[in-house]
PDB file of C-alpha atoms in Angstrom:
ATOM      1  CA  UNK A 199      14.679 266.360   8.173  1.00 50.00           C
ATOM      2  CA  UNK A 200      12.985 263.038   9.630  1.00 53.00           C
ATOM      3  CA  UNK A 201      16.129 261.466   8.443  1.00 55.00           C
ATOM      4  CA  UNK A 202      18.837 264.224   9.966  1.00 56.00           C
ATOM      5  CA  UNK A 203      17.006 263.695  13.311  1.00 55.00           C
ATOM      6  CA  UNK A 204      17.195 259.630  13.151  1.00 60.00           C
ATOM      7  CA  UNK A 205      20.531 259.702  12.151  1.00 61.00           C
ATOM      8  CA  UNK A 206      21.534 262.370  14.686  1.00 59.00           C
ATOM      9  CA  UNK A 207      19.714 260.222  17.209  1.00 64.00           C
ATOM     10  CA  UNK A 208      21.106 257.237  16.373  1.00 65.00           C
ATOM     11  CA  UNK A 209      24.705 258.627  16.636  1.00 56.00           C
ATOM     12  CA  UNK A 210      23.943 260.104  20.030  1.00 56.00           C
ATOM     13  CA  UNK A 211      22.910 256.744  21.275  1.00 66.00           C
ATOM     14  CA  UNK A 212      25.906 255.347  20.261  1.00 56.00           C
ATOM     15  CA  UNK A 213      28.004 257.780  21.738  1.00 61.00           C
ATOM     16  CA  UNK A 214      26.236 257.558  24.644  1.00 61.00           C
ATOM     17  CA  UNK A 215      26.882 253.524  24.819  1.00 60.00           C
ATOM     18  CA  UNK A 216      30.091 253.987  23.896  1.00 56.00           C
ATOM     19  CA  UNK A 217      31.087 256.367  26.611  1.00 57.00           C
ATOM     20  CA  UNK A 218      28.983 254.332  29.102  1.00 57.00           C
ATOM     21  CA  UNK A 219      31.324 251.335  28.296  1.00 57.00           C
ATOM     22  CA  UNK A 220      34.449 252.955  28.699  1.00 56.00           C
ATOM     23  CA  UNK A 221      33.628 254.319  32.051  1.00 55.00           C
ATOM     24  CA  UNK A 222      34.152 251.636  34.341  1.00 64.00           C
ATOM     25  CA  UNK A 223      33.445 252.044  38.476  1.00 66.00           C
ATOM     26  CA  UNK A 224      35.668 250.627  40.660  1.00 70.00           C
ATOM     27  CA  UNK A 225      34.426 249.949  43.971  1.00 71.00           C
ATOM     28  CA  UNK A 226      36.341 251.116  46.888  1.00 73.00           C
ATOM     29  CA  UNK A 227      38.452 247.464  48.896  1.00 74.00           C
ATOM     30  CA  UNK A 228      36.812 246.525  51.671  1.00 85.00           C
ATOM     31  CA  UNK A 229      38.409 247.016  54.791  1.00 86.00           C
ATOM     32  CA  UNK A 230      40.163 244.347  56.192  1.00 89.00           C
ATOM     33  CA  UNK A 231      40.214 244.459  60.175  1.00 90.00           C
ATOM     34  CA  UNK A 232      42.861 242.882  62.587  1.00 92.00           C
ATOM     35  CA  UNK A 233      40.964 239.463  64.165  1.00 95.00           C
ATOM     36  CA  UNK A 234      44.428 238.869  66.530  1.00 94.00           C
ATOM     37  CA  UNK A 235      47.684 240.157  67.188  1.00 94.00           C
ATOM     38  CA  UNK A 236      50.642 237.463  69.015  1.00 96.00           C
ATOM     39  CA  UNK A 237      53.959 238.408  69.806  1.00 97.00           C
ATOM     40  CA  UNK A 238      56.612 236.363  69.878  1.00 97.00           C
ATOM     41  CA  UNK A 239      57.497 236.595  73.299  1.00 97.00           C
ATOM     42  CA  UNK A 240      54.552 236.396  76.430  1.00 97.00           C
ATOM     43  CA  UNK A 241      57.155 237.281  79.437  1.00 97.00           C
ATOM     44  CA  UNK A 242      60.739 238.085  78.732  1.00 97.00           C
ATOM     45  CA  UNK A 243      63.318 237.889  81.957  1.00 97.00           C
ATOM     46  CA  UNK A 244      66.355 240.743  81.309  1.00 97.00           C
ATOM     47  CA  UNK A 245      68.986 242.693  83.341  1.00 96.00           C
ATOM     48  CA  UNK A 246      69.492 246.454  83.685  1.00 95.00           C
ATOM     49  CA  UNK A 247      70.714 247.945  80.029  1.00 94.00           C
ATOM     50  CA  UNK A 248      69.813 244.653  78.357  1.00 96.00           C
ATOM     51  CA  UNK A 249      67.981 244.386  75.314  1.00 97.00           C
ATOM     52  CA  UNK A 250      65.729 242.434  73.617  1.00 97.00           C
ATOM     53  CA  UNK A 251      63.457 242.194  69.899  1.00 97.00           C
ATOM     54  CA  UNK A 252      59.842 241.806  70.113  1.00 97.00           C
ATOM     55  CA  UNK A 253      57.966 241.111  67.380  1.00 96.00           C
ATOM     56  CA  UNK A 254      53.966 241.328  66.589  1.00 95.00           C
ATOM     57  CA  UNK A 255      52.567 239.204  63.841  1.00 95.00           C
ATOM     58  CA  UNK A 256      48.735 240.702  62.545  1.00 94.00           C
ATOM     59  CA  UNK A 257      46.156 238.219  61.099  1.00 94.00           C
ATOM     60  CA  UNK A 258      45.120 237.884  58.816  1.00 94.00           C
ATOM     61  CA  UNK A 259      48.199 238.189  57.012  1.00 91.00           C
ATOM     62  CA  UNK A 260      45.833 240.483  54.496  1.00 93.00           C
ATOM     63  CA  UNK A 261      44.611 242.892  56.732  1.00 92.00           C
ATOM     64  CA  UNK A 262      44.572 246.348  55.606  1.00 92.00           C
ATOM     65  CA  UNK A 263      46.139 248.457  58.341  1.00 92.00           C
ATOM     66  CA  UNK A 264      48.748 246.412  60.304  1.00 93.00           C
ATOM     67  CA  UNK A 265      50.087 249.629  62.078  1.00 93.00           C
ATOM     68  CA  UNK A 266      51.088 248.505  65.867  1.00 94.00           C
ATOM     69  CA  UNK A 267      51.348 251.180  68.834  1.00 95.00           C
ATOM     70  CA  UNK A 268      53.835 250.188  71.365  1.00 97.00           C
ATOM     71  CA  UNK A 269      53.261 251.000  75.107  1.00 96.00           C
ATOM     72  CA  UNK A 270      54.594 250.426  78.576  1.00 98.00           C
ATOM     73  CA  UNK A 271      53.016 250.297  81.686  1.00 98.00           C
ATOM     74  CA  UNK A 272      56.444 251.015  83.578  1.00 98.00           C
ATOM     75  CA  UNK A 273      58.307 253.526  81.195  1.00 97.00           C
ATOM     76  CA  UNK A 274      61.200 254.070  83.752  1.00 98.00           C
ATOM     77  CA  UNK A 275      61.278 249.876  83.568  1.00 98.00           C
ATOM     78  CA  UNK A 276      60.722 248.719  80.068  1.00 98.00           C
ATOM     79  CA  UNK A 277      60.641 250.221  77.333  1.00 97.00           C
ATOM     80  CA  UNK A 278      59.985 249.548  73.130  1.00 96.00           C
ATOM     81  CA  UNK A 279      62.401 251.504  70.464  1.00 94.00           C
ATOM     82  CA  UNK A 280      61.267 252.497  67.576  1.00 90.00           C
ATOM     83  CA  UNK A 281      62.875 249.173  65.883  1.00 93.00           C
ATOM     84  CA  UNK A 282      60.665 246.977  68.058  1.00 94.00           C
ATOM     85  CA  UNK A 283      63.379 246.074  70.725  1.00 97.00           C
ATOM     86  CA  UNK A 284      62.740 246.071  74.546  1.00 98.00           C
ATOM     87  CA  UNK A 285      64.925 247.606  76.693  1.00 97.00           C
ATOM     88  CA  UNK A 286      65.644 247.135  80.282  1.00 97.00           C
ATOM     89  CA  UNK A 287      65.806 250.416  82.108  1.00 97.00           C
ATOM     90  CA  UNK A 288      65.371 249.567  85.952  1.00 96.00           C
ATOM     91  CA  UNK A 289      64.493 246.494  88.277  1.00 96.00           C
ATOM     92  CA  UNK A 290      60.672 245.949  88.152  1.00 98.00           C
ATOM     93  CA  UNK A 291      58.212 244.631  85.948  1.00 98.00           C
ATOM     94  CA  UNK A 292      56.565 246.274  83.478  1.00 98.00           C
ATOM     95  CA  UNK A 293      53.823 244.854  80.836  1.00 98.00           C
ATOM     96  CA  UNK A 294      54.193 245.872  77.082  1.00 98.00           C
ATOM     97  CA  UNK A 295      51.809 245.969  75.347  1.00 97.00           C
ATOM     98  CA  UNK A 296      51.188 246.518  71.118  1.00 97.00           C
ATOM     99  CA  UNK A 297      47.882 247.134  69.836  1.00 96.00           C
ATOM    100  CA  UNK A 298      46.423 247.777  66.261  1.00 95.00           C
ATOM    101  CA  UNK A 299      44.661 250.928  66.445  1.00 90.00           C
ATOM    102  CA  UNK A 300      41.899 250.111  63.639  1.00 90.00           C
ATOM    103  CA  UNK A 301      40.552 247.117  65.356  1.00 93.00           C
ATOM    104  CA  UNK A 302      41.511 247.382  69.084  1.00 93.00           C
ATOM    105  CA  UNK A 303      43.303 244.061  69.218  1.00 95.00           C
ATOM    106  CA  UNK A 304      46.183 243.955  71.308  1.00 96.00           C
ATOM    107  CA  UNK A 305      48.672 241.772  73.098  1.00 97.00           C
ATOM    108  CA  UNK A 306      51.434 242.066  75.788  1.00 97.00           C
ATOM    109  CA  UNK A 307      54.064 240.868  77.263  1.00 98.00           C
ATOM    110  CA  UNK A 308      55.841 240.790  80.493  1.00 98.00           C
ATOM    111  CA  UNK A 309      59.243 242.129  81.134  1.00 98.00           C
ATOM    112  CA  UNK A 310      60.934 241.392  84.513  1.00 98.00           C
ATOM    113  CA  UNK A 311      64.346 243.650  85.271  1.00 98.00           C
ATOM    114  CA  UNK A 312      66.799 242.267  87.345  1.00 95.00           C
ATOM    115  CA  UNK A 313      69.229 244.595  88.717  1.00 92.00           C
ATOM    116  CA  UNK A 314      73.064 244.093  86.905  1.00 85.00           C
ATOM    117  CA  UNK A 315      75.669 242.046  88.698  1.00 82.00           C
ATOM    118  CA  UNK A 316      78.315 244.075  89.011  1.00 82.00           C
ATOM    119  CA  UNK A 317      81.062 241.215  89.977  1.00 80.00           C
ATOM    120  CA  UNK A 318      84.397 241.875  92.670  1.00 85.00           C
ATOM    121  CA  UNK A 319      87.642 242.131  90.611  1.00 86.00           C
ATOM    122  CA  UNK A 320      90.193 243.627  93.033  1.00 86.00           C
ATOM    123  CA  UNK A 321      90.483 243.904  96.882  1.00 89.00           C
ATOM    124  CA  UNK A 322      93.669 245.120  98.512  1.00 83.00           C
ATOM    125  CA  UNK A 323      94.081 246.233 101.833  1.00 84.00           C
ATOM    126  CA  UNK A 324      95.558 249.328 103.238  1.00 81.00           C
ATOM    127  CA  UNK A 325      98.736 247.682 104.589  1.00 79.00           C
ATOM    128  CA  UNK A 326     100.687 245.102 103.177  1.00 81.00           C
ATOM    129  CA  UNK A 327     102.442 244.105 106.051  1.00 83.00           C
ATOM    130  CA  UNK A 328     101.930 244.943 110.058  1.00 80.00           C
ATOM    131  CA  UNK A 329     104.522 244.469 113.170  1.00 86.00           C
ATOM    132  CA  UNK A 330     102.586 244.180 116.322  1.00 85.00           C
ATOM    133  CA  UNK A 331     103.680 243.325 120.152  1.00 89.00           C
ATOM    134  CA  UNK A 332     101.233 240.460 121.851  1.00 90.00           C
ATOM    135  CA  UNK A 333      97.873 242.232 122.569  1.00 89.00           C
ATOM    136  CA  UNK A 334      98.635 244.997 120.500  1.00 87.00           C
ATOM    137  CA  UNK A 335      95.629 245.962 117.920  1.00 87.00           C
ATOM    138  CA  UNK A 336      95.568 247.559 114.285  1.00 85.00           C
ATOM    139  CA  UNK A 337      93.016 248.346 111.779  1.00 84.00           C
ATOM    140  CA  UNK A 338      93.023 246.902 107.865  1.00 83.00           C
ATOM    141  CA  UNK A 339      90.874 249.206 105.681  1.00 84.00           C
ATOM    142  CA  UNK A 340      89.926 247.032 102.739  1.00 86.00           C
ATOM    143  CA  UNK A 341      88.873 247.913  99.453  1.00 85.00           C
ATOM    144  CA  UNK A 342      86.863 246.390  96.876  1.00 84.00           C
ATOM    145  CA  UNK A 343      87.038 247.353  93.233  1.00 85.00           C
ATOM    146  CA  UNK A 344      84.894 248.286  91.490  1.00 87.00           C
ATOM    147  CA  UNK A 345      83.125 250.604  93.865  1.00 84.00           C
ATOM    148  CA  UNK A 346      79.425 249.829  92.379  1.00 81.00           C
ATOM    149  CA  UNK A 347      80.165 245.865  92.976  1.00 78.00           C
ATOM    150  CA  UNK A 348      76.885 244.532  93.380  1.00 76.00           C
ATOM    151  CA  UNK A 349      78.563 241.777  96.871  1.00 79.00           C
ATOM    152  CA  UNK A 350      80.826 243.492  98.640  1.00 78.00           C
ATOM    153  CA  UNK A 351      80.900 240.784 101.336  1.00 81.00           C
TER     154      UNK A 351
END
């Protein structure tokens, strides 16, 4: 019976080793924070209904959540779609700005609208032709195409 018990503890101890061995822990990554966040433009100069990209680069490049939250300080100015791309909406400035939420770090960029010149490309007058006496006067009407022309003069 001495024996059965050795044995039995012996075996036990093994399996015990043997199941110890195979059980490996794996420690949980550590968390890699943002230390900066550039973008490739610092001011950007556009008209009304222009667009342009806007891109954020994280370091380090191995950082473990690289998410980016756009935001505008003007929406009904500038704005950032969804594909990273400013767009003009109005003239002003506004100041966009994209910022990694697990570490804080942000950057931004300033976006100047200019209003759209809208250039002349007709003017005609209301008469073509006038027949007047000497100190006789008559009124031209003129008008300018397109209506929203941004000089008129």
């Amino acid at each position: 019976m001495k024996n059965i018990h050795s044995s039995l503890s012996t075996v036990l101890s093994l399996i015990i080793t043997a199941f110890a061995f195979s059980c490996t822990i794996t420690p949980e990554p550590e968390e890699v924070l943002v230390k900066s966040l550039k973008l490739s433009h610092t001011s950007l100069e556009l008209t009304e209904g222009e667009q342009a990209p806007l891109e954020a680069t994280v370091l380090p490049e191995n950082a473990t959540d690289k998410t980016i939250a756009w935001t505008s300080s003007k929406e009904s100015v500038a704005t950032v779609t969804s594909e990273d791309v400013v767009e003009a909406m109005s003239v002003g400035t506004a100041y966009i700005t994209a910022t990694n939420k697990a570490s804080g770090k942000s950057a931004r960029c300033e976006v100047k609208v200019a209003s759209k010149v809208i250039h002349v490309t007709g003017i005609a007058l209301d008469n073509t032709s006038l027949s007047m006496t000497e100190g006789e006067e008559q009124n031209l009407t003129v008008t300018i195409t397109p209506e929203n022309a941004t000089d008129k003069s």
